[in-house]
XYZ file of C-alpha atoms in Angstrom:
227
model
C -113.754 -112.648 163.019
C -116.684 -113.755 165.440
C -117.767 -112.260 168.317
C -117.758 -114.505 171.465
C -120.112 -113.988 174.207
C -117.404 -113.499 177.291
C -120.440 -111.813 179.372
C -121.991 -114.569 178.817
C -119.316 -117.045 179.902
C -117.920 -115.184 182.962
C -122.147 -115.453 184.276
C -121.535 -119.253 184.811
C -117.748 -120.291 184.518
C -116.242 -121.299 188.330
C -113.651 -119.243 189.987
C -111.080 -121.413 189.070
C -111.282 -121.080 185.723
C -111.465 -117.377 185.911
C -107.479 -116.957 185.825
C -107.311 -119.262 182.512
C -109.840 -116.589 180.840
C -107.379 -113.616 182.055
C -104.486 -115.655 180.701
C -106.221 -116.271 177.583
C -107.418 -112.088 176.862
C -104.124 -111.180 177.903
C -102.097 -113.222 175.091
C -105.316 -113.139 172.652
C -104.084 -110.653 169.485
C -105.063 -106.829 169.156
C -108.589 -106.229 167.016
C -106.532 -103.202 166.497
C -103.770 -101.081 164.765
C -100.604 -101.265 166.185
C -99.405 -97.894 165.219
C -100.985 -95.026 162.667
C -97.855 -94.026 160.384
C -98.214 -90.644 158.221
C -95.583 -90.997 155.186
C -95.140 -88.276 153.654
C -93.492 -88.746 150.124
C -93.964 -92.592 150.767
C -94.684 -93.179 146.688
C -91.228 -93.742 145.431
C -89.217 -96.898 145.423
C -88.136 -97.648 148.346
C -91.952 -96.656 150.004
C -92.870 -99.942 147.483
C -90.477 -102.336 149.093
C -91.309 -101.138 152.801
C -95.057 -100.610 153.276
C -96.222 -104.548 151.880
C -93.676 -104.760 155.078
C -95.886 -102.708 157.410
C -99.186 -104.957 157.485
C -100.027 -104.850 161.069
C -99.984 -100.992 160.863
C -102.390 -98.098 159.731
C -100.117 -96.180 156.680
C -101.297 -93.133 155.420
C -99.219 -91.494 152.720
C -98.993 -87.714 151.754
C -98.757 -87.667 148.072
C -98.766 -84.224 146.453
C -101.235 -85.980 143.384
C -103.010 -88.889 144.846
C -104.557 -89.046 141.159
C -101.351 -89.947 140.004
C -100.208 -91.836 142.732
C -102.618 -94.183 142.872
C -103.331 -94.664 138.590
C -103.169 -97.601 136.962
C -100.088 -97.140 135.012
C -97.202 -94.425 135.832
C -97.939 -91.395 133.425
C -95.345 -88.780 134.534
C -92.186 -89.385 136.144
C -92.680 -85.452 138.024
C -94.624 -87.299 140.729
C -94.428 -90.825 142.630
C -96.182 -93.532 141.999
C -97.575 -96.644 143.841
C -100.275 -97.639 141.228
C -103.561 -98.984 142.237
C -102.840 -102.970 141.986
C -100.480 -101.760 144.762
C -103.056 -100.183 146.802
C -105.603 -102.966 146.571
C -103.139 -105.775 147.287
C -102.511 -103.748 150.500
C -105.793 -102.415 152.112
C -103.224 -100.827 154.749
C -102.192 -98.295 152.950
C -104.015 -95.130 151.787
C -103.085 -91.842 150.325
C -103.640 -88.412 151.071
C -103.216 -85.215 149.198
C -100.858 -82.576 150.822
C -99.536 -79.524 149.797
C -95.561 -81.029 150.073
C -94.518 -77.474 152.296
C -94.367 -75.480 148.675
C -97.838 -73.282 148.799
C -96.414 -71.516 145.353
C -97.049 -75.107 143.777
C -99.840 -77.078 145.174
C -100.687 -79.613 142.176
C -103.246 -81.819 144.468
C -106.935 -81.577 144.460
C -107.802 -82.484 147.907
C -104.696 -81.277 149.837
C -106.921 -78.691 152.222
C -106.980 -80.206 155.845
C -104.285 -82.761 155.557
C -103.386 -81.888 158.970
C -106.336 -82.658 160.730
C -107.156 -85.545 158.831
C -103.966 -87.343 159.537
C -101.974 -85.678 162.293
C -103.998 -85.769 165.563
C -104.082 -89.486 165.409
C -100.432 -90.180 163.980
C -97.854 -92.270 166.415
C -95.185 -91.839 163.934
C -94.098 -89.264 160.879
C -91.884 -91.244 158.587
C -90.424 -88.544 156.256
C -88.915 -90.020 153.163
C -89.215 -86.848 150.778
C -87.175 -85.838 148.447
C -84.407 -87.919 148.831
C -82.882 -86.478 151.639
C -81.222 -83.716 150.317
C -83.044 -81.689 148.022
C -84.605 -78.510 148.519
C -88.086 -80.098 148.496
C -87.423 -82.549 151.507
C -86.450 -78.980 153.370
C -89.787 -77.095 152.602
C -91.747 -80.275 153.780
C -89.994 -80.562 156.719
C -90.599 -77.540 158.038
C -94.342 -77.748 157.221
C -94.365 -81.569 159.001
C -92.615 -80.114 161.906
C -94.413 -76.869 162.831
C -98.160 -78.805 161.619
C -97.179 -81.666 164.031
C -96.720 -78.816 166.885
C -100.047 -77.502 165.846
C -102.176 -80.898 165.555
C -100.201 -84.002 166.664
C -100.002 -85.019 170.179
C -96.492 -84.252 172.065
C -95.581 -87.971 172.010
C -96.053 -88.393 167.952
C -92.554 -90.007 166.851
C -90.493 -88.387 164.437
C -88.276 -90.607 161.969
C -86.481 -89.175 158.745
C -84.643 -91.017 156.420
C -82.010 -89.554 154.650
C -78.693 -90.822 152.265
C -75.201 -91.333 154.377
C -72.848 -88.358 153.393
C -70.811 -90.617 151.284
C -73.989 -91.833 148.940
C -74.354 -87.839 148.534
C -70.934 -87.102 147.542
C -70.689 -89.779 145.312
C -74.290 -90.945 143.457
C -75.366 -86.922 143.727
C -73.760 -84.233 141.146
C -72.746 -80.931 142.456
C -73.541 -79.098 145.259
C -72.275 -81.348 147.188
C -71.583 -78.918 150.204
C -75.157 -77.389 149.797
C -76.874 -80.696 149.814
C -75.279 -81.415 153.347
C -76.497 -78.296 154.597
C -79.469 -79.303 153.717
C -79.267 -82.730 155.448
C -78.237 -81.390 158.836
C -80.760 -78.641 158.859
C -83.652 -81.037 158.131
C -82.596 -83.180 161.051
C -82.071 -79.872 163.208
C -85.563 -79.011 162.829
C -86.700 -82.548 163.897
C -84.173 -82.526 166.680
C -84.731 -79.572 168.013
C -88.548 -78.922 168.026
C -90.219 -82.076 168.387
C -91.243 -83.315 171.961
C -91.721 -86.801 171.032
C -89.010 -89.662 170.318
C -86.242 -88.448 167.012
C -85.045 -90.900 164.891
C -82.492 -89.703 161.888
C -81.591 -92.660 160.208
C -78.321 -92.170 157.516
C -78.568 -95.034 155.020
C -77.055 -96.115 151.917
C -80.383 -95.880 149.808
C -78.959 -98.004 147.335
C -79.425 -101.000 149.562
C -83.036 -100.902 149.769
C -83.286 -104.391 152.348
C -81.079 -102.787 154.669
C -82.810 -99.367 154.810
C -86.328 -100.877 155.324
C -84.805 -103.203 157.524
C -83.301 -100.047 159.651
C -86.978 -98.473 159.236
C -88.400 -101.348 160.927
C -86.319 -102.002 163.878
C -86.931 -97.934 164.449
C -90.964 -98.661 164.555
C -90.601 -101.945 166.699
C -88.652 -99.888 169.374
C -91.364 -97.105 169.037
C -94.593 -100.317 168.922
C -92.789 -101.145 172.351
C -92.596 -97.825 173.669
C -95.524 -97.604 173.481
C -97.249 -100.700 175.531
């Protein structure tokens, strides 16, 4: 990108061309981000398909083993995985360690001062761990929620992503009653303590288009929220 003079410019244009410049700066596109987007447990499969999706935005993900996360090759299927050809073919996208919400199990290296790294400037929390249901996903979303009251600003959006009660009755063995507990009490939290715009979104997971389709239209609404 070069740099054009304007001060320059405006020292010896007329003042009839003056509107035209305003015209122009006002439709000319952002040097910037358009919005900073923490993902926490954004390594899995359907993080893969939506992110390459996300260009115009900062992503950060919280990965409880960035060392994993971002290797070569996938060498233990106890932890997501993006890979780094994934990374490097999109230079939006970086990872973070976290702790995940379970302080009895902290497997990252560099998961002290997630928080301020990535929450003060956040515009949205996209939660997609755990798959919606599992104990996990509760235990980080009560550490999102209660770190975002802590360090975020008031107006960071909140958006979880979670299975449709049918996908959990049927693709998800036993505990079928416990795993909807879980559901609605994730979504509580969110609903109930954050100041900013709530987004739960109920999706079939198994139709991965749709749900990152679902994701976007969510951020678009927030990106013009916030003009």
């Amino acid at each position: 990108f070069f740099f054009f003079p304007f001060h320059m410019y405006i020292k010896t244009m007329t003042m009839q061309q003056l509107p035209l410049l305003l015209l122009l700066l006002l439709h000319a596109p952002t040097l910037i981000q358009s919005l900073n987007i923490v993902v926490p447990g954004g390594t899995g499969p359907l993080a893969k398909t939506l992110l390459p999706l996300l260009t115009s935005h900062k992503i950060t993900v919280l990965s409880r083993n960035t060392f994993l996360a971002s290797s070569p090759s996938r060498v233990s299927s106890d932890f997501g995985h993006l890979g780094s050809p994934f990374l490097s073919a999109n230079p939006h996208v970086t990872l973070r360690d976290w702790d995940g919400g379970d302080l009895l199990d902290i497997v990252g290296q560099d998961w002290v001062g997630w928080q301020e790294d990535t929450l003060p400037s956040a515009d949205v929390i996209l939660n997609l761990v755990g798959g919606g249901y599992t104990n996990q996903r509760v235990m980080a979303t009560e550490r999102l929620v209660r770190e975002s009251l802590n360090f975020a600003s008031s107006a960071v959006a909140f958006v979880t992503v979670s299975p449709t009660e049918e996908d959990v009755k049927v693709h998800s063995k036993g505990m079928y009653p416990v795993k909807l507990q879980r559901l609605k009490l994730c979504e509580d939290m969110v609903k109930e303590n954050c100041a900013g715009m709530t987004y739960c979104l109920r999706c079939d997971m198994f139709d991965v288009k749709g749900v990152c389709e679902e994701i976007c239209k969510v951020l678009e609404e927030i990106e013009s929220g916030k003009k």
